[in-house]
Tab-separated table of C-alpha atoms in Angstrom:
chain	number	residue	atom	x	y	z
M	1	ALA	CA	-83.190	-52.109	-21.757
M	2	GLN	CA	-85.416	-53.788	-19.201
M	3	LYS	CA	-84.298	-52.733	-15.747
M	4	ILE	CA	-86.684	-54.914	-13.752
M	5	THR	CA	-87.562	-58.469	-14.753
M	6	GLN	CA	-90.487	-60.380	-13.332
M	7	THR	CA	-91.115	-63.483	-15.428
M	8	GLN	CA	-93.106	-65.865	-13.270
M	9	PRO	CA	-96.477	-66.911	-14.649
M	10	GLY	CA	-99.539	-66.469	-12.481
M	11	MET	CA	-99.249	-68.285	-9.186
M	12	PHE	CA	-101.779	-70.104	-7.059
M	13	VAL	CA	-100.932	-70.453	-3.395
M	14	GLN	CA	-102.763	-72.198	-0.618
M	15	GLU	CA	-103.986	-70.033	2.227
M	16	LYS	CA	-101.506	-69.979	5.159
M	17	GLU	CA	-98.633	-71.081	2.909
M	18	ALA	CA	-95.653	-68.889	1.994
M	19	VAL	CA	-95.023	-67.632	-1.538
M	20	THR	CA	-91.890	-66.203	-3.137
M	21	LEU	CA	-92.099	-63.722	-5.998
M	22	ASP	CA	-88.998	-63.333	-8.145
M	23	CYS	CA	-87.489	-60.031	-9.194
M	24	THR	CA	-84.161	-59.400	-10.896
M	25	TYR	CA	-82.826	-55.974	-11.741
M	26	ASP	CA	-80.169	-54.385	-13.877
M	27	THR	CA	-78.181	-51.310	-12.942
M	28	SER	CA	-74.596	-50.107	-12.963
M	29	ASP	CA	-75.327	-47.546	-10.250
M	30	PRO	CA	-73.912	-48.633	-6.861
M	31	SER	CA	-76.656	-46.713	-5.037
M	32	TYR	CA	-80.239	-47.740	-5.671
M	33	GLY	CA	-83.455	-48.664	-3.908
M	34	LEU	CA	-85.837	-51.537	-4.533
M	35	PHE	CA	-89.564	-51.374	-3.847
M	36	TRP	CA	-92.419	-53.840	-3.888
M	37	TYR	CA	-95.995	-52.706	-4.444
M	38	LYS	CA	-99.259	-54.638	-4.356
M	39	GLN	CA	-102.060	-53.844	-6.793
M	40	PRO	CA	-105.402	-55.499	-6.013
M	41	SER	CA	-108.157	-55.621	-8.592
M	42	SER	CA	-109.408	-52.251	-7.348
M	43	GLY	CA	-106.333	-50.673	-8.937
M	44	GLU	CA	-104.545	-48.787	-6.189
M	45	MET	CA	-100.813	-49.384	-5.756
M	46	ILE	CA	-100.009	-50.221	-2.150
M	47	PHE	CA	-96.426	-49.928	-0.917
M	48	LEU	CA	-95.187	-53.060	0.844
M	49	ILE	CA	-91.453	-52.981	1.457
M	50	TYR	CA	-88.209	-51.191	0.589
M	51	GLN	CA	-84.587	-52.327	0.360
M	52	GLY	CA	-81.666	-49.960	-0.080
M	53	SER	CA	-78.591	-51.192	-1.922
M	54	TYR	CA	-76.362	-50.409	1.044
M	55	ASP	CA	-78.645	-51.945	3.654
M	56	GLN	CA	-76.803	-54.676	5.506
M	57	GLN	CA	-79.866	-56.681	6.415
M	58	ASN	CA	-82.798	-57.940	4.399
M	59	ALA	CA	-85.878	-55.778	4.848
M	60	THR	CA	-88.897	-57.129	6.701
M	61	GLU	CA	-92.361	-55.637	7.225
M	62	GLY	CA	-94.799	-57.881	9.039
M	63	ARG	CA	-95.550	-60.862	6.784
M	64	TYR	CA	-93.402	-59.431	3.989
M	65	SER	CA	-89.689	-59.986	3.717
M	66	LEU	CA	-87.223	-59.297	0.968
M	67	ASN	CA	-84.585	-61.835	0.003
M	68	PHE	CA	-81.927	-59.433	-1.266
M	69	GLN	CA	-79.028	-61.057	-3.120
M	70	LYS	CA	-76.929	-58.169	-4.327
M	71	ALA	CA	-74.362	-60.181	-6.300
M	72	ARG	CA	-77.155	-61.904	-8.219
M	73	LYS	CA	-79.085	-58.638	-8.566
M	74	SER	CA	-82.216	-60.219	-7.222
M	75	ALA	CA	-84.768	-58.926	-4.724
M	76	ASN	CA	-87.377	-61.602	-4.215
M	77	LEU	CA	-90.453	-60.885	-2.110
M	78	VAL	CA	-91.539	-63.502	0.386
M	79	ILE	CA	-95.086	-63.407	1.714
M	80	SER	CA	-95.553	-65.657	4.708
M	81	ALA	CA	-98.840	-67.119	5.956
M	82	SER	CA	-100.795	-66.107	2.843
M	83	GLN	CA	-104.265	-64.684	3.295
M	84	LEU	CA	-107.141	-64.450	0.823
M	85	GLY	CA	-106.626	-60.688	0.747
M	86	ASP	CA	-103.129	-61.192	-0.648
M	87	SER	CA	-104.616	-62.057	-4.038
M	88	ALA	CA	-103.308	-59.279	-6.294
M	89	MET	CA	-100.645	-58.221	-8.775
M	90	TYR	CA	-97.265	-57.566	-7.217
M	91	PHE	CA	-94.799	-55.153	-8.782
M	92	CYS	CA	-91.092	-54.825	-8.169
M	93	ALA	CA	-89.566	-51.415	-8.862
M	94	MET	CA	-86.152	-49.775	-8.711
M	95	ARG	CA	-85.021	-46.210	-8.192
M	96	GLU	CA	-81.427	-45.492	-9.102
M	97	GLY	CA	-79.288	-43.093	-7.124
M	98	ASN	CA	-78.060	-41.051	-10.045
M	99	GLY	CA	-80.371	-38.141	-9.303
M	100	ASN	CA	-83.120	-39.751	-11.327
M	101	ASN	CA	-86.125	-40.036	-9.028
M	102	ARG	CA	-88.375	-42.153	-11.207
M	103	LEU	CA	-89.318	-45.724	-10.371
M	104	ALA	CA	-88.788	-48.351	-13.059
M	105	PHE	CA	-91.363	-51.126	-12.686
M	106	GLY	CA	-91.439	-54.738	-13.783
M	107	LYS	CA	-94.442	-56.319	-15.459
M	108	GLY	CA	-95.721	-57.801	-12.223
M	109	ASN	CA	-96.515	-61.184	-10.720
M	110	GLN	CA	-100.124	-62.364	-10.374
M	111	VAL	CA	-100.889	-64.183	-7.122
M	112	VAL	CA	-104.151	-65.956	-6.324
M	113	VAL	CA	-104.618	-67.296	-2.817
M	114	ILE	CA	-106.970	-70.245	-2.595
M	115	PRO	CA	-108.731	-71.382	0.566
V	1	GLY	CA	-105.129	-38.854	6.693
V	2	ALA	CA	-106.158	-38.460	3.083
V	3	GLY	CA	-104.158	-40.264	0.462
V	4	VAL	CA	-103.462	-39.274	-3.117
V	5	SER	CA	-106.723	-38.452	-4.834
V	6	GLN	CA	-107.273	-38.685	-8.594
V	7	THR	CA	-110.277	-37.485	-10.539
V	8	PRO	CA	-112.111	-38.597	-12.476
V	9	SER	CA	-111.766	-42.295	-11.721
V	10	ASN	CA	-112.973	-43.111	-15.222
V	11	LYS	CA	-112.990	-41.034	-18.377
V	12	VAL	CA	-114.304	-42.014	-21.789
V	13	THR	CA	-113.519	-39.633	-24.614
V	14	GLU	CA	-113.696	-39.596	-28.369
V	15	LYS	CA	-110.595	-39.759	-30.503
V	16	GLY	CA	-109.250	-36.288	-31.163
V	17	LYS	CA	-110.688	-34.703	-28.017
V	18	TYR	CA	-108.779	-32.962	-25.237
V	19	VAL	CA	-108.765	-34.374	-21.696
V	20	GLU	CA	-107.519	-33.247	-18.299
V	21	LEU	CA	-106.734	-35.600	-15.457
V	22	ARG	CA	-106.381	-34.230	-11.931
V	23	CYS	CA	-104.177	-35.326	-9.056
V	24	ASP	CA	-104.396	-34.120	-5.438
V	25	PRO	CA	-101.248	-35.282	-3.648
V	26	ILE	CA	-100.904	-35.918	0.049
V	27	SER	CA	-100.710	-32.594	1.852
V	28	GLY	CA	-97.135	-31.410	2.268
V	29	HIS	CA	-95.663	-33.757	-0.299
V	30	THR	CA	-93.257	-31.839	-2.510
V	31	ALA	CA	-92.589	-34.541	-5.078
V	32	LEU	CA	-95.306	-35.606	-7.526
V	33	TYR	CA	-95.155	-38.221	-10.284
V	34	TRP	CA	-97.348	-39.295	-13.165
V	35	TYR	CA	-97.212	-42.829	-14.517
V	36	ARG	CA	-99.157	-44.626	-17.222
V	37	GLN	CA	-100.146	-48.269	-16.907
V	38	SER	CA	-101.283	-50.191	-19.972
V	39	LEU	CA	-103.160	-53.457	-19.658
V	40	GLY	CA	-100.953	-56.255	-18.406
V	41	GLN	CA	-97.949	-53.990	-17.873
V	42	GLY	CA	-96.256	-52.239	-14.994
V	43	PRO	CA	-96.531	-48.487	-14.614
V	44	GLU	CA	-94.335	-46.404	-16.926
V	45	PHE	CA	-92.931	-43.070	-15.841
V	46	LEU	CA	-94.240	-39.929	-17.513
V	47	ILE	CA	-93.175	-36.871	-15.524
V	48	TYR	CA	-91.867	-35.795	-12.128
V	49	PHE	CA	-92.443	-32.496	-10.313
V	50	GLN	CA	-90.431	-31.128	-7.464
V	51	GLY	CA	-92.538	-28.285	-6.159
V	52	THR	CA	-93.962	-26.327	-9.058
V	53	GLY	CA	-91.372	-27.252	-11.625
V	54	ALA	CA	-91.176	-30.298	-13.851
V	55	ALA	CA	-87.821	-31.715	-12.844
V	56	ASP	CA	-88.003	-34.588	-15.328
V	57	ASP	CA	-90.469	-34.815	-18.216
V	58	SER	CA	-88.473	-37.301	-20.259
V	59	GLY	CA	-91.210	-39.948	-20.029
V	60	LEU	CA	-93.862	-37.931	-21.839
V	61	PRO	CA	-94.439	-39.832	-25.096
V	62	ASN	CA	-94.932	-36.807	-27.357
V	63	ASP	CA	-95.960	-33.172	-27.406
V	64	ARG	CA	-99.640	-34.006	-27.073
V	65	PHE	CA	-98.971	-34.677	-23.389
V	66	PHE	CA	-98.397	-31.863	-20.935
V	67	ALA	CA	-98.620	-31.531	-17.160
V	68	VAL	CA	-98.681	-28.622	-14.753
V	69	ARG	CA	-98.455	-28.063	-11.028
V	70	PRO	CA	-98.837	-24.297	-10.712
V	71	GLU	CA	-98.974	-23.978	-6.917
V	72	GLY	CA	-96.879	-26.961	-5.955
V	73	SER	CA	-99.790	-29.117	-4.851
V	74	VAL	CA	-102.534	-30.169	-7.314
V	75	SER	CA	-101.327	-31.346	-10.701
V	76	THR	CA	-103.161	-31.706	-13.990
V	77	LEU	CA	-102.122	-34.009	-16.815
V	78	LYS	CA	-103.377	-32.709	-20.138
V	79	ILE	CA	-103.672	-34.755	-23.307
V	80	GLN	CA	-104.477	-33.089	-26.611
V	81	ARG	CA	-105.892	-34.768	-29.721
V	82	THR	CA	-106.333	-38.062	-27.916
V	83	GLU	CA	-105.638	-41.294	-29.760
V	84	ARG	CA	-106.890	-44.815	-29.080
V	85	GLY	CA	-103.371	-45.759	-28.017
V	86	ASP	CA	-103.629	-43.302	-25.135
V	87	SER	CA	-106.146	-45.614	-23.462
V	88	ALA	CA	-104.605	-46.694	-20.153
V	89	VAL	CA	-104.732	-46.120	-16.419
V	90	TYR	CA	-102.970	-42.922	-15.450
V	91	LEU	CA	-101.498	-43.106	-11.971
V	92	CYS	CA	-100.342	-40.235	-9.825
V	93	ALA	CA	-97.979	-40.610	-6.872
V	94	SER	CA	-96.509	-38.234	-4.323
V	95	SER	CA	-93.752	-38.374	-1.739
V	96	LEU	CA	-92.682	-36.126	1.112
V	97	THR	CA	-89.259	-35.567	-0.389
V	98	ASP	CA	-87.658	-36.440	-3.694
V	99	ARG	CA	-86.146	-39.610	-2.186
V	100	GLY	CA	-89.170	-40.629	-0.154
V	101	THR	CA	-91.397	-43.612	-0.844
V	102	PRO	CA	-94.106	-42.673	-3.342
V	103	SER	CA	-97.731	-43.179	-2.342
V	104	PHE	CA	-100.042	-43.816	-5.276
V	105	GLY	CA	-103.588	-42.820	-6.054
V	106	SER	CA	-106.157	-45.226	-7.487
V	107	GLY	CA	-105.665	-43.880	-10.976
V	108	THR	CA	-107.821	-42.539	-13.782
V	109	ARG	CA	-108.878	-45.109	-16.350
V	110	LEU	CA	-108.883	-43.308	-19.700
V	111	THR	CA	-110.654	-44.903	-22.634
V	112	VAL	CA	-110.417	-43.295	-26.046
V	113	VAL	CA	-113.095	-44.517	-28.463
């Protein structure tokens, strides 16, 4: 069963605008962590932000923030003030707290920032 | 400091050949992961090492795939009798502890012709 769902088609966003990338997840484990990674065309996976299931506040890291809605099982990434260098694939991933240390990734969201 | 290093960055091999892919994790990181990323997909888990031992190898697709980490640092992913379906980017990641945030390498792009 798919644990992470990212279904948005490729997105174009104007430079300096904000963009929201959707991610929904499926788990019965009460303890889990959610990650967002960026993958530019060069291929490396760059860690952006982390949200723990018990965290009381939404995570923020610079221009990245996570809109965590636990009841809806969604963890949308918000990128504010988009820059040309934000053009990349963005992957949402989950690690469950059941002793299993693997990350389960979604299929990714493609973002293209246009000047 | 140095990140996760993977070599080679690209590998082209003929069907049926044996290949080895190398991963140098960040120094001091005890946890090491291998993932495989097919075109247009997210990475899929293959195997996880804690120290020298494979703590979880449930993602390896079949017995042609094997990985080692003999001294708890460098790891090698070995694929025997390669098939065209093995073509993908193989990503390695490491983290300081088993619950830390994994840092990824740039991957090895394997093409089986």
